[in-house]
Coordinates of C-alpha atoms in Angstrom, one line a residue:
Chain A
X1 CA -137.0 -113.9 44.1
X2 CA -135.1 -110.7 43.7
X3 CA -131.6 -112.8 43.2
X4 CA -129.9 -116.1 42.8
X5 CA -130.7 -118.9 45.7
X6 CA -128.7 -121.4 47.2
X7 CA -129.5 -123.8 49.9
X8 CA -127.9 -124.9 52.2
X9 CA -126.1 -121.9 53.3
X10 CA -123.7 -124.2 55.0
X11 CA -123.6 -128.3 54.8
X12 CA -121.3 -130.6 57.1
X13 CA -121.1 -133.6 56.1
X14 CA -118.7 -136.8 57.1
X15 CA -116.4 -138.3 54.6
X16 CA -118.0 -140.5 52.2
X17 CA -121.4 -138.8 52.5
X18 CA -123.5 -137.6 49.4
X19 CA -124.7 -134.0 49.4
X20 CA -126.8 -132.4 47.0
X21 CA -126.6 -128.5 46.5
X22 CA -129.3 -126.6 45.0
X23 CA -129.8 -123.2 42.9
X24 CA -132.7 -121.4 42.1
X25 CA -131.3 -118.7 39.1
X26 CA -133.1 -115.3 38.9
X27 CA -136.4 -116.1 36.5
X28 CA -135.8 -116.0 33.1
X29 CA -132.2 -116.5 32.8
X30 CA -131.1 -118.7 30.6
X31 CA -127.4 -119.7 31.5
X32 CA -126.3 -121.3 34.8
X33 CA -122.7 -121.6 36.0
X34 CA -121.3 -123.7 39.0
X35 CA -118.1 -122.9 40.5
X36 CA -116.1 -124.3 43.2
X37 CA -114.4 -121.7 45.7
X38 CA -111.7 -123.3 47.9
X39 CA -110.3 -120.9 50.7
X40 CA -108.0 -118.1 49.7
X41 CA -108.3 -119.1 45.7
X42 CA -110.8 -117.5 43.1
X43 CA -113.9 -119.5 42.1
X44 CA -112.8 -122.4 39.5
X45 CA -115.1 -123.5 37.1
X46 CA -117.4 -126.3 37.2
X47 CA -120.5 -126.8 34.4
X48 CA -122.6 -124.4 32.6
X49 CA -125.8 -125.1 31.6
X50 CA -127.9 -123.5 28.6
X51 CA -131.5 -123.7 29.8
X52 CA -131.3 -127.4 30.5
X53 CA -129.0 -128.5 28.4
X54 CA -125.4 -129.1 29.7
X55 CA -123.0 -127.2 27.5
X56 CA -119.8 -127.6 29.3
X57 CA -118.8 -130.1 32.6
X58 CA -115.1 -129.7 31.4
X59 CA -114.8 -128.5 35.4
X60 CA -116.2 -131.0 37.4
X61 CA -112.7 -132.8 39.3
X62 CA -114.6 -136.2 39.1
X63 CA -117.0 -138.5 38.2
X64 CA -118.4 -138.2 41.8
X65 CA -120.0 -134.7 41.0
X66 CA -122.9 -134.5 39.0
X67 CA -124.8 -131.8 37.8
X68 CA -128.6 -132.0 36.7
X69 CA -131.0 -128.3 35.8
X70 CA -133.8 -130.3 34.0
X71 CA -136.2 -127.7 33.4
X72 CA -133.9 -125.0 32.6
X73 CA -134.4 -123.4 36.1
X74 CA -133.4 -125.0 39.7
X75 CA -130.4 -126.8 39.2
X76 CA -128.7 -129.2 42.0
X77 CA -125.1 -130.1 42.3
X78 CA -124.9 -133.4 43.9
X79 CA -121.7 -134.6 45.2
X80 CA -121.2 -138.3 46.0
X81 CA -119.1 -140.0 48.6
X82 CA -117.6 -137.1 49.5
X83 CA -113.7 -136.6 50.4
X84 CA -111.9 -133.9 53.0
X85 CA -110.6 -132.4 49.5
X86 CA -114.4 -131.3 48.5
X87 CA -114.7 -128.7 51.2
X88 CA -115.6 -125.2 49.5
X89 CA -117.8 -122.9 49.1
X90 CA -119.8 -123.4 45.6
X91 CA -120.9 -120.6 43.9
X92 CA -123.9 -120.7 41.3
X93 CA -124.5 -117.8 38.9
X94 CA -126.6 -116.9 36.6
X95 CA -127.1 -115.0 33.4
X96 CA -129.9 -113.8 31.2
X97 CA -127.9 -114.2 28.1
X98 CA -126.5 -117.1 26.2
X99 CA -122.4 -117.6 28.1
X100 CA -121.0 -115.3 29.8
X101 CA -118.7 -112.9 27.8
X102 CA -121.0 -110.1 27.4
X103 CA -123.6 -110.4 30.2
X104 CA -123.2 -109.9 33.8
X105 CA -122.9 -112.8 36.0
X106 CA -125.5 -112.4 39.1
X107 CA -123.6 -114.5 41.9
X108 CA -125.6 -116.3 44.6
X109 CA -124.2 -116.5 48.4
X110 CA -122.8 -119.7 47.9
X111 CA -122.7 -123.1 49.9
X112 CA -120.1 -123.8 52.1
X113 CA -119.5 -127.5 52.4
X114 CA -117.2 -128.8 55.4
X115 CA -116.5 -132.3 54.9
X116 CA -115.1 -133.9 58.3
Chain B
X1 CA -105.0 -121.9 28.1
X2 CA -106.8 -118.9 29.4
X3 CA -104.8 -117.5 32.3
X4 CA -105.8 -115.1 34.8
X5 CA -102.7 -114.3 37.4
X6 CA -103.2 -111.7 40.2
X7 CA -99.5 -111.6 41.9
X8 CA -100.8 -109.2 45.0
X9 CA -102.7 -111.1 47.9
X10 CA -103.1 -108.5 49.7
X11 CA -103.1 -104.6 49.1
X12 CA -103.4 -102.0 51.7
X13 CA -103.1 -98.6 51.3
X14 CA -104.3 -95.4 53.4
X15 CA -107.5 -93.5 52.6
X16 CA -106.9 -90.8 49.4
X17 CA -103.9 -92.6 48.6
X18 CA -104.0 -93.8 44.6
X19 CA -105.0 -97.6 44.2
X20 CA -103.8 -100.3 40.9
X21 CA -105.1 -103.8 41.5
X22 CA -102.8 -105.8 38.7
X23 CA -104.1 -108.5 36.7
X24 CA -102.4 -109.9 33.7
X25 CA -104.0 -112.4 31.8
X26 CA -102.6 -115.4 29.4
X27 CA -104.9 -116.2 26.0
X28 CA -103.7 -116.1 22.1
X29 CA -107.6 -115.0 21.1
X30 CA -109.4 -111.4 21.6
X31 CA -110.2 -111.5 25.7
X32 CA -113.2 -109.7 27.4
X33 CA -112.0 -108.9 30.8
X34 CA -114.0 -108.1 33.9
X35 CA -113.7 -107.1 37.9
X36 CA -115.8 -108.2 40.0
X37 CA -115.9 -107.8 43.8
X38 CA -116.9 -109.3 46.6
X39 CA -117.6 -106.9 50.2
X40 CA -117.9 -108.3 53.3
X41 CA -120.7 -110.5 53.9
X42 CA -122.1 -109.8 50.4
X43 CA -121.9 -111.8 47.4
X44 CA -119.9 -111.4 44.4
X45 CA -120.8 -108.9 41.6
X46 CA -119.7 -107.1 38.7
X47 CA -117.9 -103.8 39.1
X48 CA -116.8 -103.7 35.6
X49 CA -116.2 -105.0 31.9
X50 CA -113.5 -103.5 29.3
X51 CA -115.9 -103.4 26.6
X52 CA -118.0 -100.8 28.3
X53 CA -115.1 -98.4 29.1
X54 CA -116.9 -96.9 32.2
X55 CA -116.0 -95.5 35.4
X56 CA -117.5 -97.6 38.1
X57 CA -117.7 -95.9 41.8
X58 CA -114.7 -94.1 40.6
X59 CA -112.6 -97.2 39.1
X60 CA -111.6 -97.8 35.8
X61 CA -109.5 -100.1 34.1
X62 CA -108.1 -100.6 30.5
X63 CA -106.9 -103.4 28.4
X64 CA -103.4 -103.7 27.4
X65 CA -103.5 -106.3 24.4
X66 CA -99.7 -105.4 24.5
X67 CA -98.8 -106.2 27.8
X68 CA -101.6 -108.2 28.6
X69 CA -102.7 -106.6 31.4
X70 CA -106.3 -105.4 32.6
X71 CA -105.0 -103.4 35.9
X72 CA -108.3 -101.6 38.2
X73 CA -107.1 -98.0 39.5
X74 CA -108.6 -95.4 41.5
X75 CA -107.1 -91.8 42.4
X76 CA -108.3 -92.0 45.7
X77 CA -109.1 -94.6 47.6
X78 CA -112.2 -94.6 50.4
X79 CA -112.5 -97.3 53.0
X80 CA -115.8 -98.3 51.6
X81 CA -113.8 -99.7 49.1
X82 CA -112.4 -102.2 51.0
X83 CA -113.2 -105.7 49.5
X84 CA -111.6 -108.9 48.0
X85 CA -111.6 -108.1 43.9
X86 CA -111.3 -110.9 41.4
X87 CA -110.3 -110.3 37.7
X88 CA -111.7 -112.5 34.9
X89 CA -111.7 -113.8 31.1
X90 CA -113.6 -114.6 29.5
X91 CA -113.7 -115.1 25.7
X92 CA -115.5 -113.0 22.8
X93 CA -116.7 -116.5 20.9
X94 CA -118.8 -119.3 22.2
X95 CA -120.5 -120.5 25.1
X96 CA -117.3 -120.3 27.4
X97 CA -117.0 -119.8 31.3
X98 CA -115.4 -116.6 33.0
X99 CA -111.5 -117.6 34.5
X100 CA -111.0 -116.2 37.2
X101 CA -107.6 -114.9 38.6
X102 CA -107.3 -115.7 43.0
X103 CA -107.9 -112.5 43.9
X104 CA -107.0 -109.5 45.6
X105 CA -107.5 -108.3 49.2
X106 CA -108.0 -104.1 49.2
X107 CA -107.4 -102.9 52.4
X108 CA -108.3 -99.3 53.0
X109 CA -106.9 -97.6 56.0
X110 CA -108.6 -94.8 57.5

């Protein structure tokens, strides 16, 4: 595809519900970001991935969200029993070089996840 | 701790008038600093990075190591520009994520 993928678009799910969140990065790049966007803020960081390895999860707000790329493409962000406080839109991006201080990150639409 | 503060939520200002988004940022190391943007209904994506010291649809910005500051300006503003902008950080060493600051609202007013 010409850019970064995410599906679902939009994801309701009720309290204590697992979701899983996917992204498919443009071909070829190498790192993958997650962030988490909560209304009116800037996107926070989540994990980074280097291919398939996971370089960084320093982000992830608990032990219920888990992060997984295992052939250093498509990568899912799955999110277990889900609280109210989870609601947000999260934003993958990728990035044909190694981090992301000198190359551009290429954003994807996001998934907006309403938990009820 | 890398630090990315943008005190303005919201900035409007009339079509031709003269537009500085501020961002100051907070880290002891040498920063890379980036705006990105976000228009309606699109996704986010890079307008600009200090180290390439361009003009980007007629926005620039510079790095103030003294000040710490990384404001965007634009002598004259054009409703297309209307968007939410983010500033971020990122650091010159190591496999280490962009901070972003909250954001700023540009409202151009025709």
């Amino acid at each position: 595809g010409a850019g970064v993928s995410q599906s679902p678009r939009y994801k309701v799910a009720k309290r204590g519900q697992d979701v899983a969140l996917r992204c498919d990065p443009i071909s070829g790049h190498v790192s993958l970001f997650w962030y988490q966007q909560a209304l009116g803020q800037g996107p926070e960081f989540l994990t980074y991935f280097q291919n398939e390895a996971q370089l960084d999860k320093s982000g992830l707000p608990s032990d219920r969200f888990f992060a997984e790329r295992p052939e250093g493409s498509v990568s899912t962000l799955k999110i277990q029993r889900t609280q109210q406080e989870d609601s947000a839109v999260y934003l993958c991006a990728s990035s044909l070089v190694v981090g992301s201080n000198t190359g551009e990150l290429f954003f994807g639409e996001g998934s907006r996840l309403t938990v009820l | 701790a890398q630090r990315v503060t943008q005190p303005e939520k919201l900035l409007s200002v009339f079509k031709g008038a003269p537009v500085e988004l501020k961002c100051n940022y907070s880290y002891s190391g040498s920063p890379e600093l980036f705006w990105y943007v976000q228009y309606s209904r699109q996704r986010l994506q890079l307008l600009l990075r200090h180290i390439s010291r361009e003009s980007i649809k007629g926005f620039t910005a510079d790095l103030n190591k003294g000040e710490t500051s990384f404001h965007l300006k634009k002598p004259f503003a054009q409703e297309e520009d209307s968007a939410m902008y983010y500033c971020a950080l990122g650091r010159n060493s190591g496999n280490t994520p962009l901070v972003f600051g909250k954001g700023t609202r540009l409202s151009v007013i025709a």
